[in-house]
CSV table of C-alpha atoms in Angstrom, one decimal:
chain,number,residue,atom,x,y,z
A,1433,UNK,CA,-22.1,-61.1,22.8
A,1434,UNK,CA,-25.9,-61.2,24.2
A,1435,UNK,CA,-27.4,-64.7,24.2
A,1436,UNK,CA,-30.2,-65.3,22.2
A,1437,UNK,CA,-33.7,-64.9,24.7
A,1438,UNK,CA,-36.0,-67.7,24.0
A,1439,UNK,CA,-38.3,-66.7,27.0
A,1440,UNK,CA,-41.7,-64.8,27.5
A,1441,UNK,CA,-41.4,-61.6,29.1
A,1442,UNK,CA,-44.1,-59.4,30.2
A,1443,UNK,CA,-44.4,-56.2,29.0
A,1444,UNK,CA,-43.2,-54.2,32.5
A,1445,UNK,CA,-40.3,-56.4,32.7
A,1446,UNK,CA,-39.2,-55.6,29.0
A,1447,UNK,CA,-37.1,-52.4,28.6
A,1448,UNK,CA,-34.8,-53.2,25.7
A,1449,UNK,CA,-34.5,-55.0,22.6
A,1450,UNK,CA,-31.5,-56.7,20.9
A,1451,UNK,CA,-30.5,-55.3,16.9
A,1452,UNK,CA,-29.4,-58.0,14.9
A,1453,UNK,CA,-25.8,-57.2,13.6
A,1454,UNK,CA,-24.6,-57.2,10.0
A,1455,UNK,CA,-21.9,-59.3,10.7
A,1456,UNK,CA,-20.2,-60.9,13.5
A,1457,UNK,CA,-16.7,-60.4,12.3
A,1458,UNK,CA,-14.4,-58.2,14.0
A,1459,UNK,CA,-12.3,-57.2,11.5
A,1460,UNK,CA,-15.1,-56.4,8.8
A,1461,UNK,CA,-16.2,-53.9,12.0
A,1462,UNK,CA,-14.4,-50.9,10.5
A,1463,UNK,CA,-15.0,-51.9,7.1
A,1464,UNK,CA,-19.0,-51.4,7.7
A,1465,UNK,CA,-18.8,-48.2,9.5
A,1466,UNK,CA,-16.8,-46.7,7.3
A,1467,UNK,CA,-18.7,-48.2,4.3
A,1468,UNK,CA,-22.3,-46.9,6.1
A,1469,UNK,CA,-20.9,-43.6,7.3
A,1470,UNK,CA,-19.5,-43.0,3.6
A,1471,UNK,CA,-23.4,-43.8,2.1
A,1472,UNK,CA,-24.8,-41.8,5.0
A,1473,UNK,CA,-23.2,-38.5,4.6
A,1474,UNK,CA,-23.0,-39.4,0.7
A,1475,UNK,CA,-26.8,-39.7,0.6
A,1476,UNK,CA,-27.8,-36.1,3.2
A,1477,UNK,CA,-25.2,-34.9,0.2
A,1478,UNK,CA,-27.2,-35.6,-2.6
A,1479,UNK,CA,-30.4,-34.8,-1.0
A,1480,UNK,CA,-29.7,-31.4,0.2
A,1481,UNK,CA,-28.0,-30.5,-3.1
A,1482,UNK,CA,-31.5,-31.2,-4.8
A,1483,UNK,CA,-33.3,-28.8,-2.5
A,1484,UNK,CA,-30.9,-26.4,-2.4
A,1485,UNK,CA,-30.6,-26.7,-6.4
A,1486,UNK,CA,-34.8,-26.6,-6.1
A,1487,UNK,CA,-35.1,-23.4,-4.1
A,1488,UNK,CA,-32.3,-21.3,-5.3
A,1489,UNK,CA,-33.5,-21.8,-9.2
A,1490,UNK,CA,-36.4,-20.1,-10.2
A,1491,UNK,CA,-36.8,-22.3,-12.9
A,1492,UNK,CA,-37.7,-25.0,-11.1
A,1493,UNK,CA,-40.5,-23.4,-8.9
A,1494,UNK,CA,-42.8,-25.6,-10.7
A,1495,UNK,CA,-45.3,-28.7,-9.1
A,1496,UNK,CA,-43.2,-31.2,-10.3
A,1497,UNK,CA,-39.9,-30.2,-8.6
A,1498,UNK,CA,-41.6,-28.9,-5.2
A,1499,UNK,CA,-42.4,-32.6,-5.1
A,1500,UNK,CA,-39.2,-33.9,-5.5
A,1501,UNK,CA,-37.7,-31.6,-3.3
A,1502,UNK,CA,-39.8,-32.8,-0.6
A,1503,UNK,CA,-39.4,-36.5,-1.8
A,1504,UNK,CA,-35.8,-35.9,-1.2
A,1505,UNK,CA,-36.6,-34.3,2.5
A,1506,UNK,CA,-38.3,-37.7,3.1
A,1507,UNK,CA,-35.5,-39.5,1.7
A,1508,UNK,CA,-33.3,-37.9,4.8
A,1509,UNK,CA,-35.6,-38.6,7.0
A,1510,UNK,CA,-35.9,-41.9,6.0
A,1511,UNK,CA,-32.4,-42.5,6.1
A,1512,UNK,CA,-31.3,-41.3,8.9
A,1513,UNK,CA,-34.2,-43.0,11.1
A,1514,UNK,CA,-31.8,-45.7,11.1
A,1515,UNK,CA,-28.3,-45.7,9.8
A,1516,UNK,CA,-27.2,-43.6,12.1
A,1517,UNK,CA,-28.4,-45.9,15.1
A,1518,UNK,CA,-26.5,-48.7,13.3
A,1519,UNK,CA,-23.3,-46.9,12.2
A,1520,UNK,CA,-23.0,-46.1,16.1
A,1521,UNK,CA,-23.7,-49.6,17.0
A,1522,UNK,CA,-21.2,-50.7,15.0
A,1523,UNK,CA,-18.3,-48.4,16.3
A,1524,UNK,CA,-19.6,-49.2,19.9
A,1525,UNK,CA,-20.1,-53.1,19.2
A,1526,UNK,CA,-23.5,-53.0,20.9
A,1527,UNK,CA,-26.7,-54.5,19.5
A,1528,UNK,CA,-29.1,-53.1,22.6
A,1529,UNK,CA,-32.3,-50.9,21.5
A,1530,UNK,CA,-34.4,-49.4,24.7
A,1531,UNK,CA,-38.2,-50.4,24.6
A,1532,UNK,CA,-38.9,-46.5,23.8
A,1533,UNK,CA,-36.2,-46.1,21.4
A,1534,UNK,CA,-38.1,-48.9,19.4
A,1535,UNK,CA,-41.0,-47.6,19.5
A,1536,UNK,CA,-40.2,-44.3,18.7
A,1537,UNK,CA,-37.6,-45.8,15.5
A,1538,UNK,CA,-40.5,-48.0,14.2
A,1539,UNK,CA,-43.2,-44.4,14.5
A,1540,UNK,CA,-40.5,-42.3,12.5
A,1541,UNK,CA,-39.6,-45.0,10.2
A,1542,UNK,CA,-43.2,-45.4,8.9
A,1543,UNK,CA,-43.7,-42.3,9.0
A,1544,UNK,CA,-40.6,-41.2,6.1
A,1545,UNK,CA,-41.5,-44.7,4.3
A,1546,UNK,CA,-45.2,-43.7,4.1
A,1547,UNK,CA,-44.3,-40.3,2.9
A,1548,UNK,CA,-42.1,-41.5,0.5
A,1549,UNK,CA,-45.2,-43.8,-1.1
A,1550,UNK,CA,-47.5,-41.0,-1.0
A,1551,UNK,CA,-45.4,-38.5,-2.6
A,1552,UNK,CA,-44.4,-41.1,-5.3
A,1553,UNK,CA,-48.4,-41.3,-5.8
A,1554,UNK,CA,-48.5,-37.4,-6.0
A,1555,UNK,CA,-45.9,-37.4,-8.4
A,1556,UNK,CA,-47.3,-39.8,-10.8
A,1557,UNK,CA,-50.3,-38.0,-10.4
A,1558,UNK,CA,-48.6,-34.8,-11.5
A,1559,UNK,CA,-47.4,-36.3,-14.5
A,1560,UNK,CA,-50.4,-37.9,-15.3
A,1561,UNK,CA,-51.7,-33.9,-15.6
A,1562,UNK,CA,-48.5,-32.4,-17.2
A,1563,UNK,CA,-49.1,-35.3,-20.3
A,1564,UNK,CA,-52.4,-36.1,-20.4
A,1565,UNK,CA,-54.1,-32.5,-20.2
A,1566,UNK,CA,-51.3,-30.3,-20.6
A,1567,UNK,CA,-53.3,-26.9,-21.1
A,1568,UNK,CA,-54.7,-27.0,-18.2
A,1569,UNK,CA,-51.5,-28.3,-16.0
A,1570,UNK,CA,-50.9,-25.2,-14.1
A,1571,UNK,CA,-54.4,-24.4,-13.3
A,1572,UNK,CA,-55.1,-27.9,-12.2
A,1573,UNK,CA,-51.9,-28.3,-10.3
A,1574,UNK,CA,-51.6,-24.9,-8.4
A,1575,UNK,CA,-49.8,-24.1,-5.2
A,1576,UNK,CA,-52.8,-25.0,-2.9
A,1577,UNK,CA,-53.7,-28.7,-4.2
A,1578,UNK,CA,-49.8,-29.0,-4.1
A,1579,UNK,CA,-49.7,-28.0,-0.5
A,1580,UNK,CA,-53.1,-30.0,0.4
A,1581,UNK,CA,-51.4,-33.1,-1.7
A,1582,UNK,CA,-48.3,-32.6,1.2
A,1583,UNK,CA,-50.3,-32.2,3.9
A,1584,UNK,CA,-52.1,-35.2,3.3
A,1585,UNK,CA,-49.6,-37.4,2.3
A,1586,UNK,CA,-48.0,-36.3,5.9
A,1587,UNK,CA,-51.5,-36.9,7.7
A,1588,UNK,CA,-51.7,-40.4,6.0
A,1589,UNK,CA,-48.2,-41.0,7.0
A,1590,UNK,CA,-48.8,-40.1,10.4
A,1591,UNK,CA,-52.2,-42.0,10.6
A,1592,UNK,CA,-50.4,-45.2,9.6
A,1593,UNK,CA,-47.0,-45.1,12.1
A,1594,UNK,CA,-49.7,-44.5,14.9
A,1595,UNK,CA,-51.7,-47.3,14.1
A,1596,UNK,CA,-49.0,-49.6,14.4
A,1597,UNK,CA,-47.5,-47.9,17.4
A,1598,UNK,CA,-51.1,-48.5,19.0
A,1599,UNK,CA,-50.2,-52.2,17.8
A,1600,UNK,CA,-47.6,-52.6,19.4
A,1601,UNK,CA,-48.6,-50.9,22.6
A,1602,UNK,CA,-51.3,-53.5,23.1
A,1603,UNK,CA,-49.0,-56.6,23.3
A,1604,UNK,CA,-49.1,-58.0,26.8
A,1605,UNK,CA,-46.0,-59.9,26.4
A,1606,UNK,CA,-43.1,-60.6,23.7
A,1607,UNK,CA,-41.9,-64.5,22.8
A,1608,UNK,CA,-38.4,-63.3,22.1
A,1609,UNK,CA,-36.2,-59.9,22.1
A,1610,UNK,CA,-34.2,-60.6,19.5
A,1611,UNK,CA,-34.6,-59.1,16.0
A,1612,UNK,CA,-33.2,-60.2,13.1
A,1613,UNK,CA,-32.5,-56.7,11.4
A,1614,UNK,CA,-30.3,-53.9,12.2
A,1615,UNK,CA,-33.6,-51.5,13.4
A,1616,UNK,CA,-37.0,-52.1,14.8
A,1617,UNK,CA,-38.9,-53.2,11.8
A,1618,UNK,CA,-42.9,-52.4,12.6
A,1619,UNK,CA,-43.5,-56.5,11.0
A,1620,UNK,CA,-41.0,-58.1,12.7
A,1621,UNK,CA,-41.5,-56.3,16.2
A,1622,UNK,CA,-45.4,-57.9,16.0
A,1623,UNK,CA,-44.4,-61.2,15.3
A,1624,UNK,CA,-42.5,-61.1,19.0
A,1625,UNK,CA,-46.1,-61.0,20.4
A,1626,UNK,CA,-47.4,-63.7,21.9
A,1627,UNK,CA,-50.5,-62.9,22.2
A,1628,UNK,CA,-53.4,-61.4,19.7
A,1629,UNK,CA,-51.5,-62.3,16.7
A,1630,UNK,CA,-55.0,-62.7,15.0
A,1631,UNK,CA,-56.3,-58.7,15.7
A,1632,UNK,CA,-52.4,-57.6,14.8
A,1633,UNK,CA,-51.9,-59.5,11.0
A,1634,UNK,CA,-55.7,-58.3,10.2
A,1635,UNK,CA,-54.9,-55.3,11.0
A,1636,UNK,CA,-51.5,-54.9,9.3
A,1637,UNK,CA,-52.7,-56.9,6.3
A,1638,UNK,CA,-55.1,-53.8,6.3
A,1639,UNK,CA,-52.6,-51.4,6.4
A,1640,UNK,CA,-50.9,-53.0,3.8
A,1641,UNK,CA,-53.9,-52.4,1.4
A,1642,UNK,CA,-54.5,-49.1,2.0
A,1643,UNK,CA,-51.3,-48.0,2.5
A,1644,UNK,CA,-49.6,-49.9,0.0
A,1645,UNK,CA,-51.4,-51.5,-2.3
A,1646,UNK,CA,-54.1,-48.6,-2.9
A,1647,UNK,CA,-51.2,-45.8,-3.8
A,1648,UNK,CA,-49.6,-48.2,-6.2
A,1649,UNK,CA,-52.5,-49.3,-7.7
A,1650,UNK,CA,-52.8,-45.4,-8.4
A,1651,UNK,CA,-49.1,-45.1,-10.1
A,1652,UNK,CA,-50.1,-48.2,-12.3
A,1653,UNK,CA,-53.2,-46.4,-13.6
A,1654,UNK,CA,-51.9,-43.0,-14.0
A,1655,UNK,CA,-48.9,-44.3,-16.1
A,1656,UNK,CA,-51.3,-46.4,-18.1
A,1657,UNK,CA,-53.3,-43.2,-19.1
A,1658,UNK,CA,-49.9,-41.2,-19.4
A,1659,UNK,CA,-48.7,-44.7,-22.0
A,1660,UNK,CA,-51.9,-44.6,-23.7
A,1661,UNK,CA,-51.7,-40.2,-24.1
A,1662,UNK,CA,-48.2,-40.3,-25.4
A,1663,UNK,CA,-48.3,-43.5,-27.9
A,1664,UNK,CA,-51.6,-41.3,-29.6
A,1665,UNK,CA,-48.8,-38.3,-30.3
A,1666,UNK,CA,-48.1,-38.4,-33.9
A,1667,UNK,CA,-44.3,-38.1,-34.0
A,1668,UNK,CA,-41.5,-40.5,-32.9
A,1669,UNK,CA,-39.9,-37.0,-31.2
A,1670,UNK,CA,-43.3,-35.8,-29.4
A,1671,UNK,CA,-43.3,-39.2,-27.4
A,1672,UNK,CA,-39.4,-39.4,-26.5
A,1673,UNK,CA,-39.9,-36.2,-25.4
A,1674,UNK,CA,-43.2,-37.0,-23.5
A,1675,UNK,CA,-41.9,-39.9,-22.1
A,1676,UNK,CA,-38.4,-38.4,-21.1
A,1677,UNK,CA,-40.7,-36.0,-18.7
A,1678,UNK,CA,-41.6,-39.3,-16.4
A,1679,UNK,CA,-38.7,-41.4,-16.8
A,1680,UNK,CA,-36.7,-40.7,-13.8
A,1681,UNK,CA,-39.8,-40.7,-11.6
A,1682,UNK,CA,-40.6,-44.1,-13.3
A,1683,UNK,CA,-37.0,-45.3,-12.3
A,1684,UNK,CA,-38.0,-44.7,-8.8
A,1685,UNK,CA,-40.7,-45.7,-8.3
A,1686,UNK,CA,-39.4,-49.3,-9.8
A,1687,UNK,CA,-36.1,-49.4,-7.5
A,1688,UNK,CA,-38.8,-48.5,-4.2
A,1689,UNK,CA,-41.1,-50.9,-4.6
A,1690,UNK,CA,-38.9,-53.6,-6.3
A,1691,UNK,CA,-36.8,-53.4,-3.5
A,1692,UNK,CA,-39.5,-53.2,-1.2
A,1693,UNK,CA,-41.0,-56.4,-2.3
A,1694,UNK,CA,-37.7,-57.9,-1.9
A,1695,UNK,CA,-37.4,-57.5,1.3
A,1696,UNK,CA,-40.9,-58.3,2.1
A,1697,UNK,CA,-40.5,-62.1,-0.2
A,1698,UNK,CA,-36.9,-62.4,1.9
A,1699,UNK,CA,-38.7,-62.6,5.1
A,1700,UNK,CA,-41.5,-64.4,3.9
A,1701,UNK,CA,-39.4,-66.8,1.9
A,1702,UNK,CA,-35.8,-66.7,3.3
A,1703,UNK,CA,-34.7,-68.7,6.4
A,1704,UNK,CA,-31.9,-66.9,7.0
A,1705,UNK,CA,-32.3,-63.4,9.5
A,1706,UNK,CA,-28.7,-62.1,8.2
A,1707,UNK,CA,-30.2,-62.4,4.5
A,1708,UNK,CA,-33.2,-60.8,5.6
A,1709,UNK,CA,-30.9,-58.1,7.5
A,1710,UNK,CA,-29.0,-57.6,3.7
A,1711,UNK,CA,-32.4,-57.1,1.7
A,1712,UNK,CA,-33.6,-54.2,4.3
A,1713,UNK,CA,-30.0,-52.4,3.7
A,1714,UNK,CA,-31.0,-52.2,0.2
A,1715,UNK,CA,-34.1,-51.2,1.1
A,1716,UNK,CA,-33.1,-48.2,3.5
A,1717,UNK,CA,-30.1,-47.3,2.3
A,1718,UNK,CA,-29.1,-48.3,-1.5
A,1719,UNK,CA,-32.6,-46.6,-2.5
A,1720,UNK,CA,-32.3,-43.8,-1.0
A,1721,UNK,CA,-28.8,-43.7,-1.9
A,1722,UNK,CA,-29.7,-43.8,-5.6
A,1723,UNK,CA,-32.9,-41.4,-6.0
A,1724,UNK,CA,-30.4,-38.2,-6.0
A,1725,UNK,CA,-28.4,-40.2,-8.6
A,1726,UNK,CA,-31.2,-41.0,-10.7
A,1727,UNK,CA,-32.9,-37.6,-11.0
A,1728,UNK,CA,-30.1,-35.3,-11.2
A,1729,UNK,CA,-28.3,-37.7,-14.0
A,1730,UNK,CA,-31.5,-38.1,-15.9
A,1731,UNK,CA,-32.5,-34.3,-15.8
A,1732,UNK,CA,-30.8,-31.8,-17.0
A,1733,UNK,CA,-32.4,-28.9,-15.6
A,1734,UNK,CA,-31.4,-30.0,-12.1
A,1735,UNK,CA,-28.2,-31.0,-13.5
A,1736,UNK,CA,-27.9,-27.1,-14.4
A,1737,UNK,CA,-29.6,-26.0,-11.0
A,1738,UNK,CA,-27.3,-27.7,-8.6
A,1739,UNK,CA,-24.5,-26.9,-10.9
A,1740,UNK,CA,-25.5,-23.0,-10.8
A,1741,UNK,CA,-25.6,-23.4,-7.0
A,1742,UNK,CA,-22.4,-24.9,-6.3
A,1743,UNK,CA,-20.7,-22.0,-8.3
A,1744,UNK,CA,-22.9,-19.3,-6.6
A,1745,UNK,CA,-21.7,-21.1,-3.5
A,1746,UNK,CA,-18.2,-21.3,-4.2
């Protein structure tokens, strides 16, 4: 076991970092990786099934399912930015992270987790269209806006993982090299500087509001235009069915940034870096985990895609 480093170390002396572990018992070891590697493989399952299902179904070549299918795209990404990392760490019982591997695990990470925000943005947007002006849906929602809502979403993405990565490159020296969570969280990795703390929270509390709070104060207004369209509809039926169009997107977007916020209030709030380790396993792998779950369960034309694929397949 590593000793916890309590010391300053310059930057050119700094080449690794130490990954906080789950838990320090040896005989819940195999429990965990096989627990992980089961959600791992269980979760690029479930993903891959919805694009597959997505692409081989004609049906669903619509805006609405190109978007999940490359929601689910970023879901794998997302996941496996880190859970692999750990699952191996686990198996090998080391904790150690190389200075570049961090960096490069933090870029990637914000990357999938910003995608993941912007497509649930673009998504809400889509349904916003597809209720509220309904005859014009395909028009307004053609293949180019679709692709120019990707690429942006990807360029945003992008934009935000390499401001922090410029972040961290400018810190001169780090107060500790532990972290307490099982990958290198972009937060936690800035509050090891020791220097320009200042520059760095003004600049991530900046982030934050335009690459947080700014896309979710978008999903909050579309569904309030998409509540107020569907409770004007004149039958009971009309808004069930309405309704039933955004309810698994809705279900998403509530487990992300619910669980999100967790983990943010547990290391705000919380004292303890093992609970704070817990709350970001929710966040990067229950979530992910569930959104296959939740959309083929609640739809039935993917239900009826990825079942036509399996027995096309087999």
């Amino acid at each position: 076991m590593v000793s916890k480093l309590h010391r300053t170390e310059n930057l050119t002396s700094v080449s690794e970092f130490f990954l906080m572990e789950l838990s320090d018992d040896p005989e819940l070891q195999p429990f965990l990786f096989g627990l992980f590697l089961s959600m791992y493989l269980g979760i690029m399952l479930g993903n891959l099934l919805i694009i597959l299902a997505v692409s081989s179904d004609s049906h669903l070549h619509t805006p609405m399912y190109f978007f999940l299918s490359n929601l689910s795209l970023a879901d794998i990404g997302f996941i496996s930015t880190t859970v692999p990392k750990m699952i191996v760490d686990i198996q090998t019982h080391s904790r150690v992270i190389s200075y570049e591997g961090c960096l490069t695990q933090m870029c990637i990470f914000i990357i999938f987790v910003c995608m993941d925000d912007m497509l649930l943005t673009v998504m809400a947007y889509d349904r916003f269209v597809a209720i509220c002006h309904p005859l014009h849906y395909l028009v307004i929602m053609n293949s180019y806006l679709c692709r120019f809502f990707i690429f942006v979403s990807f360029f945003i993405s992008l934009l935000d993982s390499q401001l922090h990565n410029l972040l961290v490159l400018q810190v001169t020296c780090f107060k500790d090299l532990e972290m307490s969570n099982f990958y290198c969280d972009p937060s936690q990795l800035l509050d090891l500087a020791c220097s320009n703390t200042f520059t760095n929270n003004v600049v991530r509390y900046f982030a934050v509001a335009i690459f947080g709070f700014l896309p979710f104060s978008a999903i909050i207004f579309s569904y309030y235009k998409i509540l107020s369209s569907i409770l004007r509809l004149p039958s009971s039926g009309g808004r069930y069915r309405a309704f039933s169009t955004c309810g698994s997107h809705l279900a998403v977007v509530c487990l992300f940034y619910g669980t999100g916020l967790c983990v943010y209030l547990s290391s705000a709030v919380s004292l303890s870096p093992r609970k704070d380790a817990v709350a970001s396993v929710v966040y990067t792998v229950v979530t992910p985990m569930l959104n296959p779950f939740i959309y083929s369960l609640r739809n039935s034309d993917v239900k009826r895609a990825m079942m036509g694929f399996l027995s096309k397949a087999t």
